[in-house]
PDB file of C-alpha atoms in Angstrom:
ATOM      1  CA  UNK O 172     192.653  86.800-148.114  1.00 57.00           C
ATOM      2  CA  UNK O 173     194.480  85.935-145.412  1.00 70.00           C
ATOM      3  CA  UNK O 174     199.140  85.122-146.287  1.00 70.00           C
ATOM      4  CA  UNK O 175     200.752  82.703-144.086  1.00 82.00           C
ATOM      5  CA  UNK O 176     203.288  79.655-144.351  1.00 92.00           C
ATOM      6  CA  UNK O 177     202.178  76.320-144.151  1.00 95.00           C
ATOM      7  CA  UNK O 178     204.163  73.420-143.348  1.00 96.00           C
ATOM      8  CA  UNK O 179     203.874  69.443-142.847  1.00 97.00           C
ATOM      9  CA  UNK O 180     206.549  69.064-139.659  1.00 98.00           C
ATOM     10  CA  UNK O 181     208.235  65.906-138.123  1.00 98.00           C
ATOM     11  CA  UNK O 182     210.997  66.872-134.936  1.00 98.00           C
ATOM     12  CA  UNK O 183     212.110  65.286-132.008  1.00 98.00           C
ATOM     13  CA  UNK O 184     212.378  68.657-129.635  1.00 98.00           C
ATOM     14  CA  UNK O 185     214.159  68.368-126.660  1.00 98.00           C
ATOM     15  CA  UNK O 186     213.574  70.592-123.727  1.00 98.00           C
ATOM     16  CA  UNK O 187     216.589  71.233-121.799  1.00 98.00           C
ATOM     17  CA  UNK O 188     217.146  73.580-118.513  1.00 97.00           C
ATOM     18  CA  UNK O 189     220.372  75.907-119.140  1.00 97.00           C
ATOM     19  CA  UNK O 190     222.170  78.433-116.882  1.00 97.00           C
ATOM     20  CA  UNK O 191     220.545  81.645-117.398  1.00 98.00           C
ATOM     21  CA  UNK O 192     224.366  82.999-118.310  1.00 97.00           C
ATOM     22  CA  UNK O 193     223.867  81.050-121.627  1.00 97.00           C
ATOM     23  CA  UNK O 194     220.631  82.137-122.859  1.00 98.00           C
ATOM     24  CA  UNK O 195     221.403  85.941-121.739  1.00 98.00           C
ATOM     25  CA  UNK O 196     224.714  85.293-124.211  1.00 97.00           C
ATOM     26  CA  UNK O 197     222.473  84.362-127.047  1.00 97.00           C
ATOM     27  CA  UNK O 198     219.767  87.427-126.494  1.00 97.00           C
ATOM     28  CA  UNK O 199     220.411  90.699-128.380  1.00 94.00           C
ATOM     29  CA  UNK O 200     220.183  94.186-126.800  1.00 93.00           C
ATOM     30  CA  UNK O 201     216.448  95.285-126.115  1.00 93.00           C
ATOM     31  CA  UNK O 202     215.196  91.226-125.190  1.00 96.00           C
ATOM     32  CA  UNK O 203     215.562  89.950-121.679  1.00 97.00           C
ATOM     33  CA  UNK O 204     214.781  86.592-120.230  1.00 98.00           C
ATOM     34  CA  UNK O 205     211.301  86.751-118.309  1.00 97.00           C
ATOM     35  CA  UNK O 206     210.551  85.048-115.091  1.00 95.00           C
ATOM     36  CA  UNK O 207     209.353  81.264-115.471  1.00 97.00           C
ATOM     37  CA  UNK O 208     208.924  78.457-113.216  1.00 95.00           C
ATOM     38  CA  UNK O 209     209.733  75.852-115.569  1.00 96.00           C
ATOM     39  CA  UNK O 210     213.176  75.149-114.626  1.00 97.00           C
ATOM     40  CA  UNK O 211     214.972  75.880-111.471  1.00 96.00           C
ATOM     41  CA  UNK O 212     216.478  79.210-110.396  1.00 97.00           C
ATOM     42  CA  UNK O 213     219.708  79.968-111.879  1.00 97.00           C
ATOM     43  CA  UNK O 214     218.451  78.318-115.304  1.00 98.00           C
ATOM     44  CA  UNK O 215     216.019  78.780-118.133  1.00 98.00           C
ATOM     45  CA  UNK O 216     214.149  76.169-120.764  1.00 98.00           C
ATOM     46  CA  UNK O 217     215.722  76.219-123.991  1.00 98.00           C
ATOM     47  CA  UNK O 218     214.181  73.576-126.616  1.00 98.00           C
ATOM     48  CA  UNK O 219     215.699  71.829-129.467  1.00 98.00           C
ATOM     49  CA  UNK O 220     213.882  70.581-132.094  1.00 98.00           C
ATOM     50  CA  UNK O 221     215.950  68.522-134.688  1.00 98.00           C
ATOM     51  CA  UNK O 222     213.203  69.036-138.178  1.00 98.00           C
ATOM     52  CA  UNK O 223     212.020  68.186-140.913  1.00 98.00           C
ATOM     53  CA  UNK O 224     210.256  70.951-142.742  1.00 98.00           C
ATOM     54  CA  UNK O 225     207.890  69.430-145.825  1.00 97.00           C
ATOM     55  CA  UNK O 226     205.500  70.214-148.144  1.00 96.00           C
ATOM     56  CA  UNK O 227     206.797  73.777-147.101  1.00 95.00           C
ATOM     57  CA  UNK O 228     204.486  76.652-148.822  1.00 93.00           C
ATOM     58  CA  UNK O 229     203.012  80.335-148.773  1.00 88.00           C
ATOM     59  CA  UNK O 230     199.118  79.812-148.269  1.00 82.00           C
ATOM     60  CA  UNK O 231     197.928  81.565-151.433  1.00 79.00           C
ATOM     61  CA  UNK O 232     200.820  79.366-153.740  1.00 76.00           C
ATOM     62  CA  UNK O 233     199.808  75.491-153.074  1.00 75.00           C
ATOM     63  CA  UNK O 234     201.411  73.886-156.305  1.00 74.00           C
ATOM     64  CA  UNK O 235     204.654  75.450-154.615  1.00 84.00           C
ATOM     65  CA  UNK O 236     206.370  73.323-151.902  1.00 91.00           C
ATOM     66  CA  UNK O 237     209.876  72.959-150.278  1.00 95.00           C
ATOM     67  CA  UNK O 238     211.511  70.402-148.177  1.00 97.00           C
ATOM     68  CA  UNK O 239     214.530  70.726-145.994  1.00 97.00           C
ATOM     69  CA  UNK O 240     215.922  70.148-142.417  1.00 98.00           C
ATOM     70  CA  UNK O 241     216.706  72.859-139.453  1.00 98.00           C
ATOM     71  CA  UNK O 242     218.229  72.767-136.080  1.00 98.00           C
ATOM     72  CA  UNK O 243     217.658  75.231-134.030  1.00 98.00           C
ATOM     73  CA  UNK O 244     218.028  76.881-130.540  1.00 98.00           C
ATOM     74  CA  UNK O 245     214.255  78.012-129.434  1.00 98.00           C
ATOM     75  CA  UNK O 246     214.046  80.218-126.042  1.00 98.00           C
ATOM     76  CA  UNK O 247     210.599  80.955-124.884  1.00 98.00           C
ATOM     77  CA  UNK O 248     209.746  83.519-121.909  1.00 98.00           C
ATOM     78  CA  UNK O 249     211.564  86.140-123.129  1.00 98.00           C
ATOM     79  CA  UNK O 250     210.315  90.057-123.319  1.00 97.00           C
ATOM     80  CA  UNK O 251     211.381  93.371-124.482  1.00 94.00           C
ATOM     81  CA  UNK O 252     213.263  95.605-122.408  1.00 89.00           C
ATOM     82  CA  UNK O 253     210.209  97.178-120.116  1.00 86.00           C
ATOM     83  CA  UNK O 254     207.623  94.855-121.166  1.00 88.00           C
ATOM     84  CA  UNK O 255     205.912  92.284-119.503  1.00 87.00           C
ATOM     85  CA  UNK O 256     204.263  90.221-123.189  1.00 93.00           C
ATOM     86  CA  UNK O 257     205.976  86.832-123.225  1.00 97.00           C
ATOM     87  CA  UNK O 258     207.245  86.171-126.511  1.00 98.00           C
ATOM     88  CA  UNK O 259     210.089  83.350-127.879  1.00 98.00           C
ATOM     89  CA  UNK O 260     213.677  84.117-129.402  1.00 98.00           C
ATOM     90  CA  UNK O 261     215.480  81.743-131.722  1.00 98.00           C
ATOM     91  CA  UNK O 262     218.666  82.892-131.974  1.00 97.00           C
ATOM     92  CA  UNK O 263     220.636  79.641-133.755  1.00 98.00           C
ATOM     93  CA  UNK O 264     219.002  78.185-137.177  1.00 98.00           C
ATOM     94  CA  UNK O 265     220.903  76.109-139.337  1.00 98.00           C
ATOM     95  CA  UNK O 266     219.393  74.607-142.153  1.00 98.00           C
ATOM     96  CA  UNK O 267     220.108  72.557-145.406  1.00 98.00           C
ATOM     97  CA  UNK O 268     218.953  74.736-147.993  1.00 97.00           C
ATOM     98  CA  UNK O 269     219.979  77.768-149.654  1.00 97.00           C
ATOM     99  CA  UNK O 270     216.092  78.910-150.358  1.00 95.00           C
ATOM    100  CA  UNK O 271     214.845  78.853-146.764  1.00 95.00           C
ATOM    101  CA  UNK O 272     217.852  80.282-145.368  1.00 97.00           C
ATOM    102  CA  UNK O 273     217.153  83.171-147.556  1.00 96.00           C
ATOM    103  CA  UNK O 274     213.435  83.584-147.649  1.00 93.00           C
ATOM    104  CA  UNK O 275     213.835  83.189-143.632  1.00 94.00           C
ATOM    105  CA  UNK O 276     216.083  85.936-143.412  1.00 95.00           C
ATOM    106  CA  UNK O 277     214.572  88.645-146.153  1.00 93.00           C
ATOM    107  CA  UNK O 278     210.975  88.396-144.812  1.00 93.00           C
ATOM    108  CA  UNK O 279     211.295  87.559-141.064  1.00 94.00           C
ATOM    109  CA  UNK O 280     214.943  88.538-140.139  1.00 94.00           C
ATOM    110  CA  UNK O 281     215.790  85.087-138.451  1.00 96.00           C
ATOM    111  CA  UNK O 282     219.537  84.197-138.651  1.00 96.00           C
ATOM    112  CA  UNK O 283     219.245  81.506-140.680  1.00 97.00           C
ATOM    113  CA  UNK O 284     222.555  79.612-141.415  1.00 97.00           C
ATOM    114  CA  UNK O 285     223.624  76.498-143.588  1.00 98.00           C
ATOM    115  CA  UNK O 286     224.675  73.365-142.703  1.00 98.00           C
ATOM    116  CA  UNK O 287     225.075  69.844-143.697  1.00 98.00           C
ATOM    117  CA  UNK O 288     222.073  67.899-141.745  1.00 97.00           C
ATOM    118  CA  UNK O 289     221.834  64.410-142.118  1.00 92.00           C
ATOM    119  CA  UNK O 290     218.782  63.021-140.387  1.00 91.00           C
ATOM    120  CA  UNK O 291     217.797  59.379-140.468  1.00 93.00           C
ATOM    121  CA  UNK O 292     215.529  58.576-137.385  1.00 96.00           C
ATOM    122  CA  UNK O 293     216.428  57.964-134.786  1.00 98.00           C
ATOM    123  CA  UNK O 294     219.954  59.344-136.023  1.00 98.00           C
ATOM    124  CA  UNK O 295     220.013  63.200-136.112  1.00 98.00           C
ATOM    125  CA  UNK O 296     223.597  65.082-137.632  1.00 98.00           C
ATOM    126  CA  UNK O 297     224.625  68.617-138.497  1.00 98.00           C
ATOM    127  CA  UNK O 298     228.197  69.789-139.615  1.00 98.00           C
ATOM    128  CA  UNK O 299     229.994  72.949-140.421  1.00 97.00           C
ATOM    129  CA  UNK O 300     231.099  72.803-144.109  1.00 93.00           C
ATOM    130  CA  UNK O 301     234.614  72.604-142.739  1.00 94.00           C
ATOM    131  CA  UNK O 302     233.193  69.051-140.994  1.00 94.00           C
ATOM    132  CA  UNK O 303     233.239  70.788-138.037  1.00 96.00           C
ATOM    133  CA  UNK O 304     230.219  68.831-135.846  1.00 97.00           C
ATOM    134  CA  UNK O 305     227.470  70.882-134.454  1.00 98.00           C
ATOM    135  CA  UNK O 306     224.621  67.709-133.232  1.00 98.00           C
ATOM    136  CA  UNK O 307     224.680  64.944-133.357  1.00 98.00           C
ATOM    137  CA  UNK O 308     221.700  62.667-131.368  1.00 98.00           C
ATOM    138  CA  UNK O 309     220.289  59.355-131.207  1.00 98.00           C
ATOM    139  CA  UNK O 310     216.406  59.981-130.277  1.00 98.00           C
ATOM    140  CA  UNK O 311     214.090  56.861-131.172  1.00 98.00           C
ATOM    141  CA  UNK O 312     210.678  57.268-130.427  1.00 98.00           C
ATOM    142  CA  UNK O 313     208.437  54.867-128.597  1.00 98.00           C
ATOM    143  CA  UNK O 314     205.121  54.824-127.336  1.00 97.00           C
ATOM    144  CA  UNK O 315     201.687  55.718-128.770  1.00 94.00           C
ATOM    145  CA  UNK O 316     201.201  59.237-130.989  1.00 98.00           C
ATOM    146  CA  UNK O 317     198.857  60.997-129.092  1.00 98.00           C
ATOM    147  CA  UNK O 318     197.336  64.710-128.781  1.00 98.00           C
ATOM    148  CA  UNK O 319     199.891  66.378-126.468  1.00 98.00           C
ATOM    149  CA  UNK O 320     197.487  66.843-124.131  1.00 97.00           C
ATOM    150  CA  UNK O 321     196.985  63.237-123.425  1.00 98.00           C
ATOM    151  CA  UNK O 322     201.046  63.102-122.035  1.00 98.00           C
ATOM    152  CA  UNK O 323     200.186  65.440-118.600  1.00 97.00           C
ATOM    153  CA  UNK O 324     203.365  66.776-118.525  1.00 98.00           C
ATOM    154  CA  UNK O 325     202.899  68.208-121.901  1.00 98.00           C
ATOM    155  CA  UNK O 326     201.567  71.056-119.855  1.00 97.00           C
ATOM    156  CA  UNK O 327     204.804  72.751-118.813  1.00 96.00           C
ATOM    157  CA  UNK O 328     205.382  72.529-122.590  1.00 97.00           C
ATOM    158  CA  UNK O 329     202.316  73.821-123.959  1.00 98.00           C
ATOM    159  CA  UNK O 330     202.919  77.565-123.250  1.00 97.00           C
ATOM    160  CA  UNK O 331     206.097  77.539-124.893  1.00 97.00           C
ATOM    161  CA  UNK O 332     204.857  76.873-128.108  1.00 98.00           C
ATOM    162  CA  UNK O 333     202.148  79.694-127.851  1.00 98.00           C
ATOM    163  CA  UNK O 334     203.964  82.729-127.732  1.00 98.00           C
ATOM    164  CA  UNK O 335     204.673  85.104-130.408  1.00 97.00           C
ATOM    165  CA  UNK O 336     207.987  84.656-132.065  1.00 98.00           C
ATOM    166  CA  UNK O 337     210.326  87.431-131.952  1.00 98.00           C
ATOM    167  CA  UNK O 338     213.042  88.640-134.321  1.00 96.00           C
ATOM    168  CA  UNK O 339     215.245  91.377-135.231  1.00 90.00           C
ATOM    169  CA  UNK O 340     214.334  92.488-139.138  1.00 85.00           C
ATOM    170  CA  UNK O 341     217.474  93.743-140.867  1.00 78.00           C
ATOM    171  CA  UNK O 342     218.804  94.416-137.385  1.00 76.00           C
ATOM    172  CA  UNK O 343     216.416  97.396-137.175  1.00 78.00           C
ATOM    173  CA  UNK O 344     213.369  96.813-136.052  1.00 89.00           C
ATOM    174  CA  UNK O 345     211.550  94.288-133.675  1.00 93.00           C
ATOM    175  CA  UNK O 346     208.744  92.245-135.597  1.00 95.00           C
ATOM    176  CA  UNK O 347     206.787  89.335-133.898  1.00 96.00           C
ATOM    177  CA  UNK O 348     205.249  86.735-135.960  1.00 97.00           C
ATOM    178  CA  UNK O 349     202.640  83.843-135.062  1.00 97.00           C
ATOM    179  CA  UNK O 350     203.158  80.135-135.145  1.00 97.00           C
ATOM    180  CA  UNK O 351     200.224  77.813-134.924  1.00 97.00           C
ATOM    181  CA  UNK O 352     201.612  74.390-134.009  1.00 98.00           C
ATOM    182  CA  UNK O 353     198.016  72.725-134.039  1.00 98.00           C
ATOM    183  CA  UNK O 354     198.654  71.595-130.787  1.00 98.00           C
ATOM    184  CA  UNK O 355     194.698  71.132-130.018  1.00 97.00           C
ATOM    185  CA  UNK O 356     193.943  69.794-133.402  1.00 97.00           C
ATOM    186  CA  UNK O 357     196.383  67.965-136.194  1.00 97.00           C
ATOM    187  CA  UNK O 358     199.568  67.605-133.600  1.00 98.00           C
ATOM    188  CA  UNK O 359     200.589  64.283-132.441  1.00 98.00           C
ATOM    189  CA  UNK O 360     203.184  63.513-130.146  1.00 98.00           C
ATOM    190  CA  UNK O 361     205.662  60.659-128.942  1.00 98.00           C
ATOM    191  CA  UNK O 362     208.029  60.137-126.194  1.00 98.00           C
ATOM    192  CA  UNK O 363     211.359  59.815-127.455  1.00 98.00           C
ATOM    193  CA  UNK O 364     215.308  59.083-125.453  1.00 98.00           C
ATOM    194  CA  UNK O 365     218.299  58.726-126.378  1.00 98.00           C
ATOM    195  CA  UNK O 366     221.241  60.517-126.326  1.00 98.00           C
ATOM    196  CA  UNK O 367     222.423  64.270-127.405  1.00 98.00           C
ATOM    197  CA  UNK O 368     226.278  66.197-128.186  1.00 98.00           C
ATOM    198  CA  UNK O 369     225.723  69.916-128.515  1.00 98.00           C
ATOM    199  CA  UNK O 370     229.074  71.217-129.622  1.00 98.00           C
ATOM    200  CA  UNK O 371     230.380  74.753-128.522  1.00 97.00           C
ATOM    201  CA  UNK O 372     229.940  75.723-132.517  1.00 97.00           C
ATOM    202  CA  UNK O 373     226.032  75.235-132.013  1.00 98.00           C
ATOM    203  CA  UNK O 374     225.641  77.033-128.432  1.00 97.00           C
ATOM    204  CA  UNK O 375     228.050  78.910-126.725  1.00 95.00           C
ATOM    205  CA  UNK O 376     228.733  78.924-123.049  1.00 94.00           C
ATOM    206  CA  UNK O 377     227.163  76.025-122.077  1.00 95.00           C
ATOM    207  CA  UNK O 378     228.506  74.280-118.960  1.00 92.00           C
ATOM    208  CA  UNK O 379     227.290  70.869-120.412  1.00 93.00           C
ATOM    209  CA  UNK O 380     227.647  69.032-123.798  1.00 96.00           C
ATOM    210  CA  UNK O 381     226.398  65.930-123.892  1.00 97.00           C
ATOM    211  CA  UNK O 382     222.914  64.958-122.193  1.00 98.00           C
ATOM    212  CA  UNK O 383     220.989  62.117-121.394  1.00 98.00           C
ATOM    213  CA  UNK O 384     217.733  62.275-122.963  1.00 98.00           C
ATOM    214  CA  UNK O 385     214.358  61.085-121.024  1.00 98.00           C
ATOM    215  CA  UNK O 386     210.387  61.041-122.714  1.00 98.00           C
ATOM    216  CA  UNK O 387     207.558  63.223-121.473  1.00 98.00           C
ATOM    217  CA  UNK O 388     205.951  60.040-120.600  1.00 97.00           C
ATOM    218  CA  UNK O 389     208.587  60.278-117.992  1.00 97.00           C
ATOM    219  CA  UNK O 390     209.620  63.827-116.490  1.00 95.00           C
ATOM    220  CA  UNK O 391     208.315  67.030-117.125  1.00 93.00           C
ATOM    221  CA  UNK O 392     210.418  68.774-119.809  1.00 96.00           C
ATOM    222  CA  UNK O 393     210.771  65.261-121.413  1.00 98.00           C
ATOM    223  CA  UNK O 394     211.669  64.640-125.145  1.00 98.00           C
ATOM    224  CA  UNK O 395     209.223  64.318-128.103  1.00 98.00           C
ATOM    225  CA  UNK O 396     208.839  63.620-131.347  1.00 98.00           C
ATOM    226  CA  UNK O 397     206.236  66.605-132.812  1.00 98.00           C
ATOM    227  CA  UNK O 398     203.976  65.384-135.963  1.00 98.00           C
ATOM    228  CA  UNK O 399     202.046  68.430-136.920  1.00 98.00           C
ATOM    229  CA  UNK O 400     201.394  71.065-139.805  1.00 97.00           C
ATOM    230  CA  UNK O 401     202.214  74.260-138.470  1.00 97.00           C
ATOM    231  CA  UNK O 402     201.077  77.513-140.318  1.00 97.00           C
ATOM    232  CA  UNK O 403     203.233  80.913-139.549  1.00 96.00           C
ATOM    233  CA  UNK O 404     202.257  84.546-140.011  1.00 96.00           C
ATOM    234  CA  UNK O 405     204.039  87.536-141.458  1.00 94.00           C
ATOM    235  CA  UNK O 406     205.722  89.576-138.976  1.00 94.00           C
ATOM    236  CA  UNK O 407     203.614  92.140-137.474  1.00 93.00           C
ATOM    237  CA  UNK O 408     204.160  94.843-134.937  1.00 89.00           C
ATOM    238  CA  UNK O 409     204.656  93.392-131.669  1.00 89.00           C
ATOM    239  CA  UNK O 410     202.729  95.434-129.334  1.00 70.00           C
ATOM    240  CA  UNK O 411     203.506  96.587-126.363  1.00 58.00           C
TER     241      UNK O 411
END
């Protein structure tokens, strides 16, 4: 019998095109960013999604469920050091429950952190305990909710969410994981824009703090609300 995670999953996620000096900040020893064309040179795609996790269970336990919010930092086309398989980092995860933060960290090794998230669409919040703010965004959504691949420049997108995630277990070892976003099947998507703050207490180094937000209905690497049920794999050597 096959042991995964399964998930219902509603996020704006926000592409955004960084200096490459801020995502090499935010990548441990032994990943490196990969080539892309994505963004221009000097930068690399970053994307934010601002979730909600529901409905939140191991495969083989479906009376068991969980439900909580994370904000993350996701970096796709990165690699090892000396290998050419594209894979994604996420180095920043703050989330609103104890539970996940742990589970997240024992089983996959992802730095999971806590936070106070308040998120009431189109309004999106997360503070330090100390009230310290972290995001805070004003995304509605408009449009139809479509298959992603009915918005064309979805496509830049697409590979991003196809690559094996990557994470440090214990700070030993190197395990890569699988997440299925259903892109082809259950996913649905909506442009969203608005406004986002990204404080220097969520990413580092960032030349830029507060951005204007367009849709993918608009401009390739635009903004969209996700719909989906993911499912997620255990971690599994990564190959070479």
């Amino acid at each position: 019998m096959a042991v995964y995670g399964i998930s219902d999953y509603e996020a704006p996620m926000v592409p955004l095109a960084v200096s490459n000096a801020a995502v090499d900040a935010l990548l441990p020893s032994g990943l490196v960013r990969a080539e892309q064309s994505a963004t221009p040179p000097g930068t690399h795609p970053i994307l934010l999604p601002l979730a909600h996790n529901y409905n939140t269970r191991p495969s083989w336990l479906p009376l068991f469920s969980l439900d909580y919010l994370e904000y993350s930092v996701v970096i796709p086309y990165v690699a090892r050091s000396g290998s050419a398989s594209l894979l994604t980092y996420i180095p920043i995860l703050f989330l609103n429950k104890l539970f996940p933060i742990l589970l997240g960290r024992l089983v996959y090794g992802f730095p999971k952190r806590s936070a106070h998230i308040a998120s009431a669409p189109p309004l999106y919040q997360a503070n330090l305990s100390s009230g310290t703010t972290l995001v805070e965004a004003d995304l509605p959504a408009y449009g139809d909710a479509l298959p992603p691949a009915e918005y064309p420049h979805f496509a830049q997108i697409d590979p991003m969410l196809r690559f094996p995630i990557v994470t440090r277990w214990m700070g030993l070892l190197y395990v890569c994981s699988d997440m299925n976003w259903e892109l082809d099947t259950a996913a649905r998507i909506r442009p969203v824009s608005g406004e986002l703050l990204l404080t220097e207490d969520f990413i580092p180094n960032l030349e830029e703090r507060r951005f204007t937000i367009s849709g993918i209905d608009r401009q390739p690497l635009g903004a969209f609300l996700l719909t989906t049920q993911w499912t997620f794999s255990l971690p599994h050597f990564c190959g070479s």
